[in-house]
Tab-separated table of C-alpha atoms in Angstrom:
chain	number	residue	atom	x	y	z
A	15	MET	CA	-44.588	5.659	14.842
A	16	THR	CA	-43.059	7.859	12.150
A	17	GLN	CA	-45.618	9.540	9.940
A	18	VAL	CA	-44.944	9.288	6.212
A	19	ARG	CA	-45.349	12.620	4.408
A	20	ASP	CA	-47.817	12.671	1.562
A	21	PHE	CA	-45.923	14.928	-0.828
A	22	GLU	CA	-48.549	14.788	-3.531
A	23	GLN	CA	-51.300	15.866	-1.138
A	24	GLU	CA	-49.107	18.715	0.136
A	25	PHE	CA	-48.600	19.804	-3.460
A	26	LEU	CA	-52.335	19.731	-4.180
A	27	ASP	CA	-53.051	21.643	-0.979
A	28	LYS	CA	-50.656	24.388	-2.087
A	29	ILE	CA	-52.343	24.558	-5.473
A	30	GLU	CA	-55.744	24.847	-3.804
A	31	LYS	CA	-54.570	27.543	-1.388
A	32	GLU	CA	-52.866	29.588	-4.137
A	33	VAL	CA	-49.406	29.021	-2.648
A	34	LYS	CA	-46.700	29.224	-5.320
A	35	ILE	CA	-44.758	26.087	-6.167
A	36	GLU	CA	-41.083	27.052	-5.957
A	37	ALA	CA	-38.003	25.473	-7.487
A	38	ARG	CA	-37.045	23.415	-4.411
A	39	ASP	CA	-40.573	22.229	-3.663
A	40	TRP	CA	-41.707	18.706	-4.417
A	41	MET	CA	-43.836	18.508	-7.552
A	42	PRO	CA	-45.216	15.648	-9.665
A	43	ASP	CA	-43.072	14.677	-12.636
A	44	ALA	CA	-45.980	15.400	-14.986
A	45	TYR	CA	-46.316	18.941	-13.550
A	46	ARG	CA	-42.592	19.530	-14.034
A	47	LYS	CA	-42.650	18.175	-17.605
A	48	THR	CA	-45.692	20.274	-18.482
A	49	LEU	CA	-43.972	23.424	-17.243
A	50	ILE	CA	-40.721	22.616	-19.051
A	51	ARG	CA	-42.662	22.132	-22.291
A	52	GLN	CA	-44.761	25.275	-21.871
A	53	ILE	CA	-42.072	27.652	-20.587
A	54	SER	CA	-39.417	26.531	-23.072
A	55	GLN	CA	-41.859	26.884	-25.974
A	56	HIS	CA	-42.780	30.320	-24.654
A	57	ALA	CA	-39.082	31.245	-24.549
A	58	HIS	CA	-38.555	29.931	-28.088
A	59	SER	CA	-41.496	32.038	-29.270
A	60	GLU	CA	-40.014	35.210	-27.793
A	61	VAL	CA	-36.672	34.615	-29.494
A	62	VAL	CA	-38.034	33.464	-32.863
A	63	GLY	CA	-40.472	36.374	-32.714
A	64	MET	CA	-37.530	38.763	-32.995
A	65	LEU	CA	-36.870	37.641	-36.578
A	66	PRO	CA	-39.873	39.033	-38.500
A	67	GLU	CA	-39.515	42.388	-36.725
A	68	ALA	CA	-35.726	42.720	-36.789
A	69	ASN	CA	-36.014	42.350	-40.560
A	70	TRP	CA	-37.712	45.780	-40.638
A	71	ILE	CA	-35.412	47.806	-38.351
A	72	THR	CA	-33.318	49.150	-41.244
A	73	ARG	CA	-36.440	49.779	-43.350
A	74	ALA	CA	-38.585	51.554	-40.765
A	75	PRO	CA	-39.915	54.844	-42.211
A	76	SER	CA	-38.311	57.205	-39.679
A	77	LEU	CA	-35.619	57.364	-37.017
A	78	ARG	CA	-38.316	57.361	-34.327
A	79	ARG	CA	-39.791	54.165	-35.737
A	80	LYS	CA	-36.358	52.529	-35.984
A	81	VAL	CA	-35.523	53.303	-32.348
A	82	ALA	CA	-38.897	52.087	-31.095
A	83	LEU	CA	-38.705	48.852	-33.100
A	84	LEU	CA	-35.124	48.239	-32.004
A	85	ALA	CA	-36.185	48.664	-28.369
A	86	LYS	CA	-39.026	46.214	-28.890
A	87	VAL	CA	-36.763	43.567	-30.397
A	88	GLN	CA	-34.378	43.981	-27.463
A	89	ASP	CA	-37.301	43.490	-25.085
A	90	GLU	CA	-38.204	40.217	-26.793
A	91	ALA	CA	-34.633	38.959	-26.334
A	92	GLY	CA	-34.902	39.804	-22.644
A	93	HIS	CA	-38.194	37.936	-22.382
A	94	GLY	CA	-36.541	34.853	-23.821
A	95	LEU	CA	-33.761	35.096	-21.245
A	96	TYR	CA	-36.214	35.438	-18.331
A	97	LEU	CA	-38.105	32.376	-19.508
A	98	TYR	CA	-35.046	30.224	-20.199
A	99	SER	CA	-33.900	31.072	-16.666
A	100	ALA	CA	-37.307	30.046	-15.302
A	101	VAL	CA	-37.190	26.697	-17.112
A	102	GLU	CA	-33.711	26.043	-15.692
A	103	THR	CA	-35.190	26.167	-12.171
A	104	LEU	CA	-37.080	23.000	-13.151
A	105	GLY	CA	-33.859	21.115	-13.853
A	106	ALA	CA	-33.874	21.518	-17.627
A	107	LYS	CA	-30.741	22.645	-19.435
A	108	ARG	CA	-31.180	25.736	-21.570
A	109	GLU	CA	-29.031	24.391	-24.398
A	110	ASP	CA	-31.031	21.164	-24.489
A	111	THR	CA	-34.331	23.014	-24.809
A	112	ILE	CA	-32.903	25.129	-27.648
A	113	ASP	CA	-31.620	22.004	-29.399
A	114	ASP	CA	-35.093	20.494	-29.042
A	115	MET	CA	-36.487	23.432	-31.005
A	116	HIS	CA	-33.789	23.234	-33.654
A	117	GLU	CA	-34.384	19.513	-34.137
A	118	GLY	CA	-38.173	19.847	-34.283
A	119	ARG	CA	-38.887	18.204	-30.923
A	120	ALA	CA	-40.224	21.453	-29.431
A	121	LYS	CA	-42.474	24.079	-30.964
A	122	TYR	CA	-42.828	27.835	-30.854
A	123	SER	CA	-45.888	29.958	-31.596
A	124	ASN	CA	-47.314	29.244	-35.054
A	125	ILE	CA	-47.786	32.982	-35.686
A	126	PHE	CA	-44.087	33.566	-36.316
A	127	ASN	CA	-44.118	31.310	-39.361
A	128	TYR	CA	-45.873	33.988	-41.404
A	129	PRO	CA	-43.934	36.693	-43.295
A	130	THR	CA	-43.949	40.432	-42.588
A	131	LEU	CA	-44.425	41.790	-46.107
A	132	THR	CA	-44.969	45.506	-45.469
A	133	TRP	CA	-44.451	48.112	-42.767
A	134	ALA	CA	-48.157	47.718	-41.918
A	135	ASP	CA	-47.389	44.143	-40.906
A	136	ILE	CA	-45.097	45.428	-38.148
A	137	GLY	CA	-47.910	47.554	-36.760
A	138	THR	CA	-50.412	44.727	-37.076
A	139	VAL	CA	-48.082	42.262	-35.365
A	140	GLY	CA	-47.818	44.684	-32.448
A	141	TRP	CA	-51.559	45.292	-32.355
A	142	LEU	CA	-52.882	41.761	-32.913
A	143	VAL	CA	-50.054	39.347	-32.125
A	144	ASP	CA	-48.826	41.145	-29.011
A	145	GLY	CA	-52.453	41.807	-28.088
A	146	ALA	CA	-53.199	38.085	-28.258
A	147	ALA	CA	-49.982	37.376	-26.334
A	148	ILE	CA	-51.057	39.753	-23.566
A	149	GLN	CA	-54.471	38.070	-23.459
A	150	ASN	CA	-52.706	34.742	-23.018
A	151	GLN	CA	-50.030	35.938	-20.633
A	152	VAL	CA	-51.758	38.150	-18.088
A	153	MET	CA	-53.269	35.036	-16.533
A	154	LEU	CA	-49.746	33.580	-16.284
A	155	THR	CA	-48.787	36.262	-13.765
A	156	ARG	CA	-50.999	34.161	-11.454
A	157	THR	CA	-49.719	30.776	-12.569
A	158	SER	CA	-48.978	28.279	-9.797
A	159	HIS	CA	-45.248	28.075	-10.571
A	160	GLY	CA	-43.405	30.878	-8.755
A	161	PRO	CA	-40.463	31.585	-11.133
A	162	TYR	CA	-42.753	31.570	-14.176
A	163	SER	CA	-45.273	33.826	-12.468
A	164	ARG	CA	-42.669	36.421	-11.488
A	165	ALA	CA	-41.085	36.444	-14.951
A	166	MET	CA	-44.491	37.106	-16.492
A	167	VAL	CA	-45.119	40.236	-14.416
A	168	ARG	CA	-42.346	42.155	-16.142
A	169	ILE	CA	-42.983	40.575	-19.537
A	170	CYS	CA	-46.636	41.637	-19.524
A	171	LYS	CA	-45.739	45.220	-18.637
A	172	GLU	CA	-43.389	45.413	-21.608
A	173	GLU	CA	-45.795	43.636	-23.955
A	174	SER	CA	-48.430	46.269	-23.202
A	175	PHE	CA	-46.074	48.907	-24.628
A	176	HIS	CA	-45.500	46.745	-27.703
A	177	GLN	CA	-49.235	46.440	-28.302
A	178	ARG	CA	-49.738	50.199	-28.025
A	179	GLN	CA	-46.804	50.844	-30.325
A	180	GLY	CA	-48.296	48.521	-32.959
A	181	TYR	CA	-51.760	50.035	-32.679
A	182	GLU	CA	-50.307	53.530	-33.082
A	183	ILE	CA	-48.542	52.456	-36.301
A	184	VAL	CA	-51.764	51.006	-37.713
A	185	MET	CA	-53.718	54.100	-36.647
A	186	THR	CA	-51.257	56.355	-38.460
A	187	LEU	CA	-51.625	54.301	-41.638
A	188	ALA	CA	-55.408	54.057	-41.350
A	189	GLN	CA	-55.634	57.845	-41.058
A	190	GLY	CA	-53.153	58.434	-43.887
A	191	THR	CA	-53.490	58.223	-47.645
A	192	PRO	CA	-55.868	55.740	-49.314
A	193	GLU	CA	-52.833	53.630	-50.207
A	194	GLN	CA	-51.669	53.567	-46.598
A	195	LYS	CA	-55.119	52.612	-45.334
A	196	GLU	CA	-55.277	49.864	-47.942
A	197	MET	CA	-51.913	48.614	-46.711
A	198	ALA	CA	-53.254	48.502	-43.142
A	199	GLN	CA	-56.379	46.629	-44.251
A	200	ASP	CA	-54.304	44.120	-46.209
A	201	ALA	CA	-52.156	43.392	-43.155
A	202	LEU	CA	-55.263	42.942	-40.988
A	203	ASN	CA	-56.692	40.527	-43.575
A	204	ARG	CA	-53.571	38.348	-43.425
A	205	TRP	CA	-52.930	38.407	-39.680
A	206	TRP	CA	-56.437	38.153	-38.211
A	207	TRP	CA	-57.001	34.415	-38.484
A	208	PRO	CA	-53.441	33.352	-37.490
A	209	SER	CA	-53.814	35.616	-34.437
A	210	LEU	CA	-56.946	33.728	-33.375
A	211	MET	CA	-55.065	30.460	-33.810
A	212	MET	CA	-52.483	31.646	-31.253
A	213	PHE	CA	-54.833	30.629	-28.444
A	214	GLY	CA	-54.672	27.023	-29.532
A	215	PRO	CA	-57.440	24.568	-30.380
A	216	SER	CA	-60.752	24.423	-28.574
A	217	ASP	CA	-60.476	23.267	-24.966
A	218	ALA	CA	-62.388	20.101	-25.819
A	219	GLU	CA	-59.688	19.183	-28.358
A	220	SER	CA	-56.623	20.454	-26.489
A	221	THR	CA	-54.254	17.771	-25.206
A	222	HIS	CA	-52.918	19.748	-22.256
A	223	SER	CA	-55.514	22.388	-21.421
A	224	GLN	CA	-57.650	20.620	-18.796
A	225	GLN	CA	-54.747	19.328	-16.707
A	226	SER	CA	-53.003	22.713	-16.861
A	227	LEU	CA	-56.197	24.341	-15.589
A	228	ALA	CA	-56.460	21.822	-12.765
A	229	TRP	CA	-52.878	22.543	-11.690
A	230	LYS	CA	-53.514	26.287	-12.112
A	231	ILE	CA	-50.653	26.574	-14.565
A	232	LYS	CA	-53.287	28.144	-16.808
A	233	ARG	CA	-56.122	30.141	-15.279
A	234	GLN	CA	-58.408	30.390	-18.318
A	235	GLY	CA	-59.226	28.081	-21.203
A	236	ASN	CA	-58.319	28.648	-24.851
A	237	ASP	CA	-61.892	29.377	-25.933
A	238	GLU	CA	-62.497	31.943	-23.201
A	239	LEU	CA	-59.246	33.758	-23.965
A	240	ARG	CA	-59.955	33.813	-27.704
A	241	GLN	CA	-63.453	35.205	-27.140
A	242	GLU	CA	-62.149	37.949	-24.853
A	243	PHE	CA	-59.548	38.910	-27.450
A	244	ILE	CA	-62.161	39.173	-30.195
A	245	ASP	CA	-64.489	41.216	-28.003
A	246	LYS	CA	-61.690	43.687	-27.229
A	247	THR	CA	-60.232	43.899	-30.717
A	248	VAL	CA	-63.302	44.338	-32.920
A	249	PRO	CA	-64.156	47.785	-31.469
A	250	GLN	CA	-60.524	48.824	-31.984
A	251	ALA	CA	-60.745	47.893	-35.671
A	252	GLU	CA	-64.037	49.770	-35.999
A	253	TYR	CA	-62.427	52.872	-34.488
A	254	LEU	CA	-59.664	52.646	-37.097
A	255	GLY	CA	-62.186	52.291	-39.894
A	256	LEU	CA	-60.844	48.843	-40.788
A	257	THR	CA	-62.882	45.717	-41.486
A	258	ILE	CA	-62.318	42.412	-39.709
A	259	PRO	CA	-62.022	39.774	-42.494
A	260	ASP	CA	-64.823	37.579	-41.163
A	261	PRO	CA	-68.240	37.727	-42.880
A	262	ASP	CA	-69.771	35.758	-39.994
A	263	LEU	CA	-68.645	38.251	-37.346
A	264	LYS	CA	-71.594	39.870	-35.557
A	265	TRP	CA	-72.566	41.004	-32.080
A	266	ASN	CA	-74.740	38.526	-30.203
A	267	GLU	CA	-76.888	40.505	-27.786
A	268	GLU	CA	-78.063	37.410	-25.955
A	269	ARG	CA	-74.533	36.100	-25.299
A	270	GLY	CA	-72.994	39.518	-24.806
A	271	HIS	CA	-70.140	38.508	-27.108
A	272	TYR	CA	-69.242	38.558	-30.788
A	273	ASP	CA	-70.054	35.474	-32.812
A	274	PHE	CA	-67.315	34.660	-35.306
A	275	GLY	CA	-66.611	32.357	-38.208
A	276	LYS	CA	-64.969	28.939	-38.280
A	277	ILE	CA	-61.211	28.874	-37.830
A	278	ASN	CA	-59.244	26.873	-40.397
A	279	TRP	CA	-57.568	24.409	-38.036
A	280	ASP	CA	-56.157	22.461	-40.992
A	281	GLU	CA	-53.968	25.484	-41.734
A	282	PHE	CA	-52.958	25.667	-38.077
A	283	LEU	CA	-51.911	22.013	-37.990
A	284	ASN	CA	-50.073	22.341	-41.285
A	285	VAL	CA	-48.010	25.252	-39.942
A	286	ILE	CA	-47.364	23.432	-36.652
A	287	LYS	CA	-46.043	20.468	-38.634
A	288	GLY	CA	-43.453	22.723	-40.267
A	289	ASN	CA	-45.152	23.618	-43.505
A	290	GLY	CA	-45.848	27.308	-42.936
A	291	PRO	CA	-44.467	30.019	-45.228
A	292	MET	CA	-41.476	30.741	-42.971
A	293	ASN	CA	-40.905	27.603	-40.844
A	294	ARG	CA	-37.688	26.536	-42.523
A	295	SER	CA	-36.343	30.071	-42.766
A	296	ARG	CA	-36.945	30.730	-39.067
A	297	LEU	CA	-35.156	27.570	-37.959
A	298	ARG	CA	-32.234	28.188	-40.333
A	299	ALA	CA	-31.815	31.661	-38.844
A	300	ARG	CA	-31.891	30.383	-35.246
A	301	LYS	CA	-29.435	27.561	-35.986
A	302	ALA	CA	-27.077	29.980	-37.733
A	303	ALA	CA	-27.245	32.361	-34.769
A	304	LYS	CA	-26.304	29.553	-32.398
A	305	ASP	CA	-23.458	28.329	-34.597
A	306	ASN	CA	-22.084	31.827	-35.207
A	307	GLY	CA	-22.206	32.641	-31.499
A	308	ALA	CA	-20.414	29.491	-30.349
A	309	TRP	CA	-17.062	31.284	-29.964
A	310	VAL	CA	-18.663	33.880	-27.669
A	311	ARG	CA	-20.099	31.208	-25.378
A	312	GLU	CA	-16.788	29.331	-25.342
A	313	ALA	CA	-14.852	32.493	-24.505
A	314	ALA	CA	-17.283	33.432	-21.723
A	315	THR	CA	-17.080	29.935	-20.248
A	316	ALA	CA	-13.264	29.939	-20.373
A	317	TYR	CA	-13.148	33.360	-18.699
A	318	ALA	CA	-15.546	32.258	-15.945
A	319	GLU	CA	-13.542	29.101	-15.286
A	320	LYS	CA	-10.271	31.035	-15.172
A	321	LYS	CA	-11.749	33.598	-12.777
A	322	ALA	CA	-13.105	30.861	-10.513
A	323	LYS	CA	-9.721	29.132	-10.478
A	324	ARG	CA	-7.928	32.354	-9.479
A	325	LYS	CA	-10.462	32.945	-6.705
A	326	ALA	CA	-9.941	29.417	-5.384
A	327	GLN	CA	-6.159	29.874	-5.438
A	328	SER	CA	-6.419	33.174	-3.577
A	329	ALA	CA	-8.631	31.580	-0.942
A	330	ALA	CA	-6.107	28.806	-0.483
């Protein structure tokens, strides 16, 4: 009698044994859809995240700062490419996922819908935003999906440089003139709460968190990651002589963690819905980039097809 394979049980056994799920492996449709949503939104965030920083390349205060910021923006483009490639292993088409973002069917990180008003914002984005990204992403180097996991190894290494670069900018300002320190404090005031929102809503209220944890797509919950970020970042701010804009922030000896104030989730939801300061501007810029680059993609496709045809003729 022929034994019928239980593909779902084999999948769950792999998850339990920490065996990576690869592109050709059987996986539940819901697992595949969850990964497509998460990885594509991650890719969108990397690409959209180039916009607020690229805006400052020509205005950076020195050649050294320009070169470093340019390198960072190039890194973010590379991260987007790694992640779009990973999502393609799941059967999704890259162009379709990008169109989903442009048409509002897919999201990117809410943090990139805030403006970078001063040079201190660039440092603070590196320090806080990339710091929060690292907190979120280090666990993804151990995610159950093989292509995603391997892409995250390199991304996290590069993000660690970005975070150090940002912290060094803020440190320079904090140790500079009173006006420069005030600029650094102002940027911290504006970016602190949106950075905490990057981890998403509380696990109890998150739509996807529990299932992602069960499948080991995620390895830690939103609340745990947010708390770890706060615990790491507060001492850094104290070293800089800057004040975290949270009157309820205090060390809790019994818990061994910082207690912190209530996050304004109404603001978070409003930005997610498209009503943030820069939502429309960001999407206009991405759509324009796609439209303006259409001739490049068409030329590359035509060249590839012509080359393949010549190769086939030579083989014949």
